[in-house]
GROMACS .gro file of C-alpha atoms in nm:
model
  433
    1MET     CA    1  -4.844   9.616   6.958
    2THR     CA    2  -4.854   9.254   6.864
    3ASP     CA    3  -5.086   8.999   7.022
    4LYS     CA    4  -4.791   8.849   7.207
    5GLU     CA    5  -4.701   9.183   7.361
    6LEU     CA    6  -5.060   9.254   7.462
    7HIS     CA    7  -5.082   8.911   7.627
    8ARG     CA    8  -4.763   8.981   7.821
    9ILE     CA    9  -4.901   9.314   7.946
   10ARG     CA   10  -5.221   9.143   8.066
   11MET     CA   11  -5.017   8.882   8.257
   12ILE     CA   12  -4.807   9.157   8.424
   13GLU     CA   13  -5.121   9.352   8.521
   14ASN     CA   14  -5.267   9.033   8.676
   15VAL     CA   15  -4.950   8.990   8.881
   16ILE     CA   16  -4.965   9.355   8.998
   17ASP     CA   17  -5.335   9.315   9.091
   18ARG     CA   18  -5.250   8.985   9.270
   19ARG     CA   19  -5.484   8.778   9.051
   20LEU     CA   20  -5.186   8.559   8.954
   21SER     CA   21  -4.868   8.472   9.132
   22GLY     CA   22  -4.536   8.550   8.975
   23THR     CA   23  -4.459   8.180   8.928
   24GLN     CA   24  -4.791   8.114   8.751
   25ALA     CA   25  -4.750   8.415   8.520
   26ALA     CA   26  -4.388   8.323   8.438
   27ARG     CA   27  -4.495   7.966   8.352
   28ARG     CA   28  -4.768   8.092   8.118
   29LEU     CA   29  -4.532   8.338   7.948
   30GLY     CA   30  -4.252   8.082   7.920
   31ILE     CA   31  -3.997   8.293   8.107
   32THR     CA   32  -3.826   8.272   8.447
   33ALA     CA   33  -3.979   8.428   8.758
   34ARG     CA   34  -3.677   8.660   8.796
   35HIS     CA   35  -3.726   8.800   8.447
   36LEU     CA   36  -4.099   8.839   8.514
   37TYR     CA   37  -4.036   9.054   8.820
   38ARG     CA   38  -3.788   9.257   8.617
   39LEU     CA   39  -4.066   9.328   8.362
   40VAL     CA   40  -4.309   9.414   8.641
   41SER     CA   41  -4.066   9.667   8.782
   42ARG     CA   42  -4.012   9.820   8.439
   43TYR     CA   43  -4.389   9.838   8.377
   44LYS     CA   44  -4.449  10.019   8.707
   45THR     CA   45  -4.173  10.271   8.633
   46ASP     CA   46  -4.208  10.353   8.260
   47GLY     CA   47  -4.541  10.201   8.159
   48ALA     CA   48  -4.630   9.963   7.876
   49GLU     CA   49  -4.393  10.124   7.625
   50SER     CA   50  -4.094  10.003   7.825
   51LEU     CA   51  -4.191   9.642   7.740
   52LEU     CA   52  -4.152   9.693   7.366
   53SER     CA   53  -3.835   9.576   7.191
   54GLU     CA   54  -3.573   9.845   7.146
   55ARG     CA   55  -3.488   9.690   6.805
   56ARG     CA   56  -3.829   9.774   6.664
   57GLY     CA   57  -3.803   9.991   6.353
   58LYS     CA   58  -3.429   9.933   6.320
   59PRO     CA   59  -3.274   9.722   6.043
   60SER     CA   60  -3.166   9.369   6.124
   61ASN     CA   61  -2.800   9.301   6.185
   62ARG     CA   62  -2.828   9.031   5.913
   63SER     CA   63  -2.984   9.259   5.650
   64TYR     CA   64  -2.803   9.347   5.327
   65PRO     CA   65  -2.681   9.705   5.273
   66ASP     CA   66  -2.915   9.939   5.087
   67GLU     CA   67  -2.641  10.001   4.830
   68LEU     CA   68  -2.633   9.630   4.735
   69ARG     CA   69  -3.011   9.619   4.709
   70SER     CA   70  -3.016   9.924   4.480
   71GLN     CA   71  -2.737   9.773   4.266
   72VAL     CA   72  -2.919   9.442   4.227
   73ILE     CA   73  -3.250   9.608   4.138
   74ALA     CA   74  -3.074   9.821   3.877
   75VAL     CA   75  -2.911   9.512   3.720
   76ILE     CA   76  -3.245   9.330   3.714
   77ARG     CA   77  -3.424   9.623   3.551
   78GLU     CA   78  -3.157   9.648   3.284
   79HIS     CA   79  -3.101   9.281   3.195
   80TYR     CA   80  -3.352   9.052   3.370
   81TYR     CA   81  -3.676   9.249   3.392
   82ASP     CA   82  -3.886   8.953   3.269
   83PHE     CA   83  -3.694   8.680   3.458
   84GLY     CA   84  -3.831   8.491   3.757
   85PRO     CA   85  -3.655   8.508   4.097
   86LYS     CA   86  -3.503   8.161   4.057
   87LEU     CA   87  -3.350   8.240   3.717
   88VAL     CA   88  -3.237   8.584   3.835
   89SER     CA   89  -3.056   8.419   4.127
   90GLU     CA   90  -2.871   8.189   3.888
   91LYS     CA   91  -2.771   8.470   3.651
   92LEU     CA   92  -2.654   8.701   3.930
   93SER     CA   93  -2.443   8.420   4.073
   94HIS     CA   94  -2.287   8.309   3.743
   95LEU     CA   95  -2.247   8.640   3.563
   96HIS     CA   96  -2.222   8.905   3.835
   97ALA     CA   97  -2.073   8.715   4.133
   98ILE     CA   98  -2.368   8.825   4.350
   99HIS     CA   99  -2.495   8.540   4.566
  100LEU     CA  100  -2.843   8.598   4.707
  101ALA     CA  101  -3.119   8.366   4.822
  102VAL     CA  102  -3.416   8.318   4.591
  103GLU     CA  103  -3.664   8.437   4.855
  104THR     CA  104  -3.457   8.750   4.921
  105LEU     CA  105  -3.469   8.834   4.551
  106ARG     CA  106  -3.841   8.755   4.544
  107ARG     CA  107  -3.909   9.008   4.823
  108TRP     CA  108  -3.691   9.275   4.661
  109MET     CA  109  -3.841   9.226   4.316
  110THR     CA  110  -4.194   9.229   4.457
  111ALA     CA  111  -4.129   9.550   4.652
  112ALA     CA  112  -3.978   9.711   4.340
  113GLY     CA  113  -4.277   9.610   4.126
  114ILE     CA  114  -4.071   9.386   3.896
  115TRP     CA  115  -4.231   9.059   4.006
  116VAL     CA  116  -4.594   8.991   4.092
  117PRO     CA  117  -4.654   8.678   4.304
  118HIS     CA  118  -4.884   8.422   4.148
  119SER     CA  119  -5.131   8.458   4.436
  120GLN     CA  120  -5.171   8.828   4.355
  121ARG     CA  121  -5.209   8.793   3.979
  122LYS     CA  122  -5.546   8.847   3.824
  123PRO     CA  123  -5.688   8.533   3.664
  124ARG     CA  124  -5.721   8.534   3.287
  125ILE     CA  125  -6.077   8.570   3.170
  126TYR     CA  126  -6.194   8.354   2.881
  127GLN     CA  127  -6.525   8.484   2.758
  128PRO     CA  128  -6.740   8.254   2.548
  129ARG     CA  129  -6.726   8.318   2.175
  130GLN     CA  130  -7.038   8.314   1.964
  131ARG     CA  131  -7.069   8.047   1.697
  132ARG     CA  132  -6.996   8.144   1.339
  133ASP     CA  133  -7.293   8.223   1.119
  134CYS     CA  134  -7.271   7.969   0.837
  135LEU     CA  135  -7.173   7.610   0.775
  136GLY     CA  136  -6.819   7.585   0.635
  137GLU     CA  137  -6.712   7.928   0.762
  138LEU     CA  138  -6.477   7.788   1.028
  139ILE     CA  139  -6.377   7.423   1.075
  140GLN     CA  140  -6.195   7.333   1.395
  141ILE     CA  141  -5.943   7.049   1.362
  142ASP     CA  142  -5.751   6.854   1.622
  143GLY     CA  143  -5.588   6.517   1.685
  144SER     CA  144  -5.690   6.308   1.985
  145HIS     CA  145  -5.440   6.042   2.102
  146HIS     CA  146  -5.617   5.771   2.299
  147ASP     CA  147  -5.660   5.397   2.347
  148TRP     CA  148  -5.957   5.399   2.112
  149PHE     CA  149  -5.981   5.021   2.079
  150GLU     CA  150  -5.940   4.947   2.451
  151GLY     CA  151  -5.635   4.728   2.398
  152ARG     CA  152  -5.773   4.536   2.101
  153SER     CA  153  -5.531   4.734   1.882
  154PRO     CA  154  -5.241   4.969   1.960
  155LYS     CA  155  -5.313   5.325   2.066
  156CYS     CA  156  -5.374   5.558   1.775
  157CYS     CA  157  -5.490   5.909   1.688
  158LEU     CA  158  -5.832   6.031   1.579
  159LEU     CA  159  -5.830   6.340   1.355
  160VAL     CA  160  -6.146   6.540   1.420
  161PHE     CA  161  -6.302   6.802   1.189
  162ILE     CA  162  -6.597   6.985   1.348
  163ASP     CA  163  -6.794   7.280   1.215
  164ASP     CA  164  -6.797   7.585   1.442
  165ALA     CA  165  -7.140   7.713   1.337
  166THR     CA  166  -7.335   7.389   1.382
  167GLY     CA  167  -7.117   7.160   1.595
  168LYS     CA  168  -7.146   6.895   1.322
  169LEU     CA  169  -6.880   6.632   1.291
  170MET     CA  170  -6.770   6.696   0.934
  171HIS     CA  171  -6.506   6.422   0.915
  172LEU     CA  172  -6.330   6.170   1.140
  173HIS     CA  173  -6.019   5.976   1.047
  174PHE     CA  174  -5.815   5.723   1.246
  175SER     CA  175  -5.438   5.716   1.188
  176GLU     CA  176  -5.145   5.558   1.363
  177THR     CA  177  -4.979   5.894   1.426
  178GLU     CA  178  -5.053   6.265   1.405
  179SER     CA  179  -4.828   6.349   1.112
  180THR     CA  180  -4.838   6.588   0.819
  181PHE     CA  181  -4.926   6.313   0.572
  182ASP     CA  182  -5.210   6.195   0.796
  183TYR     CA  183  -5.357   6.546   0.808
  184LEU     CA  184  -5.309   6.591   0.434
  185ALA     CA  185  -5.489   6.263   0.364
  186ALA     CA  186  -5.775   6.349   0.602
  187THR     CA  187  -5.808   6.701   0.462
  188ARG     CA  188  -5.816   6.568   0.106
  189ARG     CA  189  -6.100   6.334   0.199
  190TYR     CA  190  -6.279   6.623   0.369
  191ILE     CA  191  -6.261   6.835   0.055
  192GLU     CA  192  -6.382   6.544  -0.159
  193LEU     CA  193  -6.685   6.507   0.071
  194HIS     CA  194  -6.776   6.869   0.145
  195GLY     CA  195  -6.561   7.106  -0.061
  196ARG     CA  196  -6.324   7.381   0.051
  197PRO     CA  197  -6.420   7.568   0.371
  198VAL     CA  198  -6.331   7.929   0.438
  199ALA     CA  199  -6.084   7.850   0.718
  200PHE     CA  200  -5.942   7.574   0.935
  201TYR     CA  201  -5.885   7.648   1.305
  202SER     CA  202  -5.605   7.445   1.468
  203ASP     CA  203  -5.364   7.449   1.760
  204ARG     CA  204  -4.997   7.551   1.738
  205HIS     CA  205  -4.869   7.206   1.653
  206THR     CA  206  -4.558   7.206   1.432
  207ILE     CA  207  -4.772   7.059   1.153
  208PHE     CA  208  -4.958   7.390   1.134
  209HIS     CA  209  -4.726   7.651   1.285
  210VAL     CA  210  -4.357   7.742   1.254
  211SER     CA  211  -4.213   7.844   1.591
  212LYS     CA  212  -3.973   8.134   1.642
  213ARG     CA  213  -3.674   7.907   1.693
  214ASP     CA  214  -3.728   7.784   1.337
  215ALA     CA  215  -3.756   8.136   1.197
  216HIS     CA  216  -3.460   8.080   0.965
  217THR     CA  217  -3.673   7.830   0.773
  218ASP     CA  218  -3.972   7.905   0.555
  219ARG     CA  219  -4.251   8.058   0.761
  220ILE     CA  220  -4.504   7.807   0.631
  221THR     CA  221  -4.545   7.435   0.690
  222GLN     CA  222  -4.626   7.169   0.432
  223TYR     CA  223  -4.986   7.164   0.554
  224GLY     CA  224  -5.008   7.543   0.541
  225ARG     CA  225  -4.866   7.539   0.189
  226ALA     CA  226  -5.131   7.290   0.073
  227LEU     CA  227  -5.412   7.502   0.220
  228GLN     CA  228  -5.263   7.813   0.062
  229GLU     CA  229  -5.277   7.648  -0.280
  230LEU     CA  230  -5.641   7.555  -0.211
  231ASN     CA  231  -5.721   7.913  -0.104
  232ILE     CA  232  -5.815   7.803   0.248
  233GLU     CA  233  -5.719   8.014   0.547
  234LEU     CA  234  -5.530   7.843   0.832
  235ILE     CA  235  -5.574   8.003   1.175
  236CYS     CA  236  -5.380   7.883   1.481
  237ALA     CA  237  -5.538   7.922   1.825
  238ASN     CA  238  -5.330   8.066   2.108
  239SER     CA  239  -5.481   7.836   2.373
  240SER     CA  240  -5.684   7.518   2.409
  241GLN     CA  241  -5.979   7.720   2.539
  242ALA     CA  242  -5.996   7.911   2.210
  243LYS     CA  243  -6.084   7.593   2.020
  244GLY     CA  244  -6.300   7.454   2.296
  245ARG     CA  245  -6.562   7.314   2.058
  246VAL     CA  246  -6.330   7.050   1.916
  247GLU     CA  247  -6.175   6.986   2.258
  248ARG     CA  248  -6.518   6.910   2.406
  249ALA     CA  249  -6.598   6.695   2.104
  250ASN     CA  250  -6.282   6.491   2.172
  251LYS     CA  251  -6.400   6.426   2.528
  252THR     CA  252  -6.743   6.319   2.406
  253LEU     CA  253  -6.596   6.091   2.141
  254GLN     CA  254  -6.363   5.927   2.392
  255ASP     CA  255  -6.678   5.817   2.573
  256ARG     CA  256  -6.940   5.746   2.304
  257LEU     CA  257  -6.724   5.639   2.010
  258ILE     CA  258  -6.526   5.386   2.212
  259LYS     CA  259  -6.841   5.218   2.341
  260GLU     CA  260  -7.005   5.216   1.998
  261MET     CA  261  -6.700   5.048   1.844
  262ARG     CA  262  -6.702   4.791   2.122
  263LEU     CA  263  -7.066   4.706   2.046
  264GLU     CA  264  -6.991   4.689   1.672
  265LYS     CA  265  -6.688   4.463   1.740
  266ILE     CA  266  -6.454   4.700   1.554
  267ASN     CA  267  -6.092   4.621   1.636
  268THR     CA  268  -5.871   4.787   1.372
  269ILE     CA  269  -5.813   5.127   1.219
  270GLU     CA  270  -5.926   5.007   0.874
  271GLU     CA  271  -6.255   4.874   1.010
  272ALA     CA  272  -6.313   5.191   1.210
  273ASN     CA  273  -6.250   5.427   0.917
  274GLY     CA  274  -6.498   5.229   0.706
  275TRP     CA  275  -6.768   5.248   0.974
  276LEU     CA  276  -6.716   5.610   1.090
  277PRO     CA  277  -6.957   5.769   0.832
  278TYR     CA  278  -7.248   5.586   0.998
  279PHE     CA  279  -7.143   5.709   1.340
  280ILE     CA  280  -7.103   6.067   1.211
  281ALA     CA  281  -7.454   6.067   1.060
  282ASP     CA  282  -7.611   5.938   1.383
  283PHE     CA  283  -7.408   6.180   1.598
  284ASN     CA  284  -7.507   6.483   1.389
  285ASP     CA  285  -7.875   6.386   1.396
  286ARG     CA  286  -7.860   6.395   1.774
  287PHE     CA  287  -7.637   6.691   1.855
  288ALA     CA  288  -7.592   6.922   1.554
  289LYS     CA  289  -7.729   7.277   1.580
  290VAL     CA  290  -7.905   7.483   1.315
  291PRO     CA  291  -7.676   7.759   1.180
  292LYS     CA  292  -7.775   8.122   1.209
  293PHE     CA  293  -7.787   8.149   0.829
  294PRO     CA  294  -7.862   7.852   0.600
  295LYS     CA  295  -7.595   7.933   0.341
  296ASP     CA  296  -7.320   7.673   0.295
  297LEU     CA  297  -6.982   7.843   0.244
  298HIS     CA  298  -6.803   7.534   0.117
  299ARG     CA  299  -6.659   7.583  -0.233
  300PRO     CA  300  -6.599   7.304  -0.484
  301PHE     CA  301  -6.244   7.204  -0.572
  302VAL     CA  302  -6.136   7.341  -0.910
  303GLY     CA  303  -5.911   7.095  -1.088
  304ASP     CA  304  -5.868   6.725  -1.159
  305ALA     CA  305  -5.734   6.436  -0.953
  306CYS     CA  306  -5.376   6.503  -1.066
  307ASP     CA  307  -5.394   6.859  -0.938
  308MET     CA  308  -5.516   6.732  -0.603
  309ASP     CA  309  -5.236   6.475  -0.594
  310ASP     CA  310  -4.979   6.749  -0.647
  311THR     CA  311  -5.137   6.973  -0.384
  312PHE     CA  312  -5.136   6.708  -0.113
  313ALA     CA  313  -4.783   6.582  -0.187
  314TRP     CA  314  -4.476   6.672   0.018
  315HIS     CA  315  -4.295   6.955  -0.164
  316ASP     CA  316  -3.922   7.008  -0.141
  317THR     CA  317  -3.654   7.174  -0.353
  318ARG     CA  318  -3.315   7.056  -0.474
  319VAL     CA  319  -3.037   7.207  -0.689
  320LEU     CA  320  -2.919   7.006  -0.989
  321SER     CA  321  -2.548   6.936  -1.005
  322LYS     CA  322  -2.339   6.977  -1.318
  323SER     CA  323  -2.405   6.610  -1.400
  324LEU     CA  324  -2.784   6.670  -1.363
  325THR     CA  325  -2.811   6.476  -1.037
  326PHE     CA  326  -2.959   6.555  -0.696
  327GLN     CA  327  -3.005   6.369  -0.368
  328TYR     CA  328  -3.335   6.321  -0.187
  329ASP     CA  329  -3.394   6.093   0.110
  330LYS     CA  330  -3.048   5.936   0.074
  331VAL     CA  331  -3.121   5.846  -0.287
  332LEU     CA  332  -2.934   5.983  -0.587
  333TYR     CA  333  -3.157   6.079  -0.880
  334LEU     CA  334  -3.030   6.136  -1.235
  335VAL     CA  335  -3.225   6.361  -1.467
  336GLU     CA  336  -3.241   6.248  -1.829
  337PRO     CA  337  -2.952   6.423  -2.009
  338THR     CA  338  -3.159   6.554  -2.301
  339GLU     CA  339  -3.064   6.866  -2.491
  340GLU     CA  340  -3.335   7.064  -2.317
  341ASN     CA  341  -3.238   6.937  -1.971
  342SER     CA  342  -2.866   6.998  -2.023
  343ARG     CA  343  -2.924   7.369  -1.961
  344LEU     CA  344  -3.069   7.303  -1.613
  345ALA     CA  345  -2.736   7.246  -1.433
  346GLY     CA  346  -2.733   7.459  -1.118
  347GLU     CA  347  -3.109   7.526  -1.140
  348THR     CA  348  -3.353   7.458  -0.856
  349VAL     CA  349  -3.612   7.187  -0.914
  350LYS     CA  350  -3.915   7.092  -0.709
  351VAL     CA  351  -3.947   6.739  -0.570
  352LEU     CA  352  -4.300   6.610  -0.512
  353ASP     CA  353  -4.311   6.321  -0.266
  354TYR     CA  354  -4.655   6.155  -0.285
  355PRO     CA  355  -4.814   5.965   0.006
  356ASP     CA  356  -4.793   5.636  -0.186
  357GLY     CA  357  -4.414   5.675  -0.228
  358ARG     CA  358  -4.402   5.805  -0.585
  359ILE     CA  359  -4.151   6.081  -0.663
  360ALA     CA  360  -4.198   6.350  -0.928
  361VAL     CA  361  -3.949   6.619  -1.028
  362MET     CA  362  -4.074   6.949  -1.166
  363TYR     CA  363  -3.897   7.246  -1.319
  364GLY     CA  364  -4.159   7.516  -1.337
  365ASP     CA  365  -4.459   7.350  -1.503
  366ARG     CA  366  -4.247   7.089  -1.679
  367SER     CA  367  -4.203   6.738  -1.544
  368LEU     CA  368  -3.852   6.595  -1.564
  369ASP     CA  369  -3.784   6.228  -1.632
  370CYS     CA  370  -3.520   6.084  -1.404
  371GLN     CA  371  -3.353   5.757  -1.310
  372VAL     CA  372  -3.274   5.637  -0.960
  373PHE     CA  373  -2.940   5.535  -0.818
  374ASP     CA  374  -3.022   5.414  -0.466
  375LYS     CA  375  -2.723   5.439  -0.233
  376LEU     CA  376  -2.893   5.214   0.023
  377ALA     CA  377  -2.940   4.917  -0.210
  378GLU     CA  378  -2.664   4.675  -0.297
  379VAL     CA  379  -2.503   4.755  -0.630
  380ASP     CA  380  -2.515   4.510  -0.918
  381GLN     CA  381  -2.191   4.599  -1.095
  382GLY     CA  382  -2.302   4.433  -1.418
  383GLN     CA  383  -2.615   4.641  -1.427
  384ILE     CA  384  -2.409   4.959  -1.382
  385VAL     CA  385  -2.190   4.871  -1.678
  386GLU     CA  386  -2.491   4.775  -1.884
  387ASN     CA  387  -2.685   5.092  -1.805
  388LYS     CA  388  -2.489   5.368  -1.978
  389ARG     CA  389  -2.677   5.644  -1.795
  390LEU     CA  390  -2.533   5.536  -1.462
  391GLY     CA  391  -2.179   5.583  -1.581
  392ALA     CA  392  -2.166   5.929  -1.427
  393VAL     CA  393  -2.198   5.778  -1.081
  394LEU     CA  394  -1.988   5.463  -1.132
  395SER     CA  395  -1.687   5.603  -0.950
  396PHE     CA  396  -1.910   5.715  -0.667
  397ALA     CA  397  -2.059   5.365  -0.642
  398GLN     CA  398  -1.717   5.202  -0.624
  399GLN     CA  399  -1.616   5.424  -0.333
  400LYS     CA  400  -1.933   5.334  -0.144
  401GLN     CA  401  -1.920   4.955  -0.188
  402ASP     CA  402  -1.851   4.884   0.178
  403GLU     CA  403  -2.139   5.103   0.288
  404MET     CA  404  -2.375   4.939   0.040
  405ASP     CA  405  -2.285   4.591   0.168
  406ARG     CA  406  -2.420   4.702   0.505
  407ALA     CA  407  -2.737   4.852   0.357
  408ASP     CA  408  -2.964   4.650   0.584
  409GLN     CA  409  -2.807   4.822   0.888
  410ARG     CA  410  -2.875   5.175   0.761
  411SER     CA  411  -3.195   5.372   0.770
  412ARG     CA  412  -3.354   5.644   0.568
  413SER     CA  413  -3.335   6.010   0.661
  414LYS     CA  414  -3.527   6.085   0.981
  415LYS     CA  415  -3.670   6.399   0.819
  416MET     CA  416  -3.850   6.199   0.552
  417PRO     CA  417  -4.205   6.067   0.593
  418LYS     CA  418  -4.225   5.738   0.782
  419ARG     CA  419  -4.440   5.574   0.516
  420ARG     CA  420  -4.133   5.565   0.285
  421ALA     CA  421  -3.966   5.320   0.520
  422GLN     CA  422  -4.274   5.102   0.504
  423ILE     CA  423  -4.270   5.107   0.125
  424ARG     CA  424  -3.898   5.019   0.127
  425ALA     CA  425  -3.987   4.710   0.333
  426LEU     CA  426  -4.207   4.593   0.046
  427GLY     CA  427  -3.893   4.549  -0.162
  428ARG     CA  428  -3.973   4.797  -0.441
  429ASN     CA  429  -3.881   5.151  -0.537
  430PRO     CA  430  -4.197   5.350  -0.625
  431ALA     CA  431  -3.989   5.605  -0.813
  432LEU     CA  432  -3.922   5.339  -1.080
  433ASP     CA  433  -4.286   5.231  -1.113
   0.00000   0.00000   0.00000
């Protein structure tokens, strides 16, 4: 019996024993006196069981048929076994013409073992991971977006490199954004200072990781390609807790670093990047740990400055047309029509886009000389006639005159690095330098 039914029986017994009047008992039970005396009569004749509802144990008149419930569960098991009740309700309504309330589906799916309510799920356990053994074995990297200059300059991003074995800040670098070129520049500086570590440990940002929806593309990012050429392993964490050392360092830096820069009257990214080595040295003296083994696993970079430039450039590929031309970033490039290059029509070349805006074209290990025909700049018709090499694109230029007159209203490709737009604003074309 329920508590309500037990309370009703006690009130009826009090009326029978004359401890309460019928009016008082009816008022306490919220029923009329006539109905109370009807219950008293039933209790005297058939006992307490006569007061129970005759509908107990029977299905509700508003319940759905068992056949419908079995049909819905079968459909869910076949097509929507990993869907939530809300999404299942939408799919059943749109695709199967079955209209059911979300809570009804939640009860059915829970009873069938398809859905586990959040309150009944076991919490995930994140056990602490031991530090690595040696310096340079694992370097955690992350970008922290924050108002680092407290309004004295626009908000920016701090790229943090911290050693897992010692907790040392290996490198800090302020940048306006968290882009591939920013990480490439910071990583290059890291390697110049310390050498090549065994592995970098990052989150699943698109700079480091290619998601499943982009599976049709190459399964490696520009940053991953650069590390692969340097023989450095790139490991992506599955959660923020997994790279907790750099996450905690970000929180500490957002407190200490901001206040230190305020005391030093540092107001710009350039000033901060010049002063950061002093902060890193002081921070490591205070908080760095001694590694389990003293060996430093950093390896020196093998190669010259040109090799490093090529490694940390943006790599892309293009196919040469029959006239030895290709387009990159809305610019038409013309390869020198030498006898050796004339056989490259239809071949794939590699375009190296350097952070400073320079463009290099490679076919295998051979560098190709090329001229630029910029579709975004206004065309000087006399220069086209004078430059015999641009004759192959003269007809193309004439067709695009109207577009070129509105060059100041057009922008570069959104897929290209933003720093190319900044270089364009300087009024020069680095590819011709």
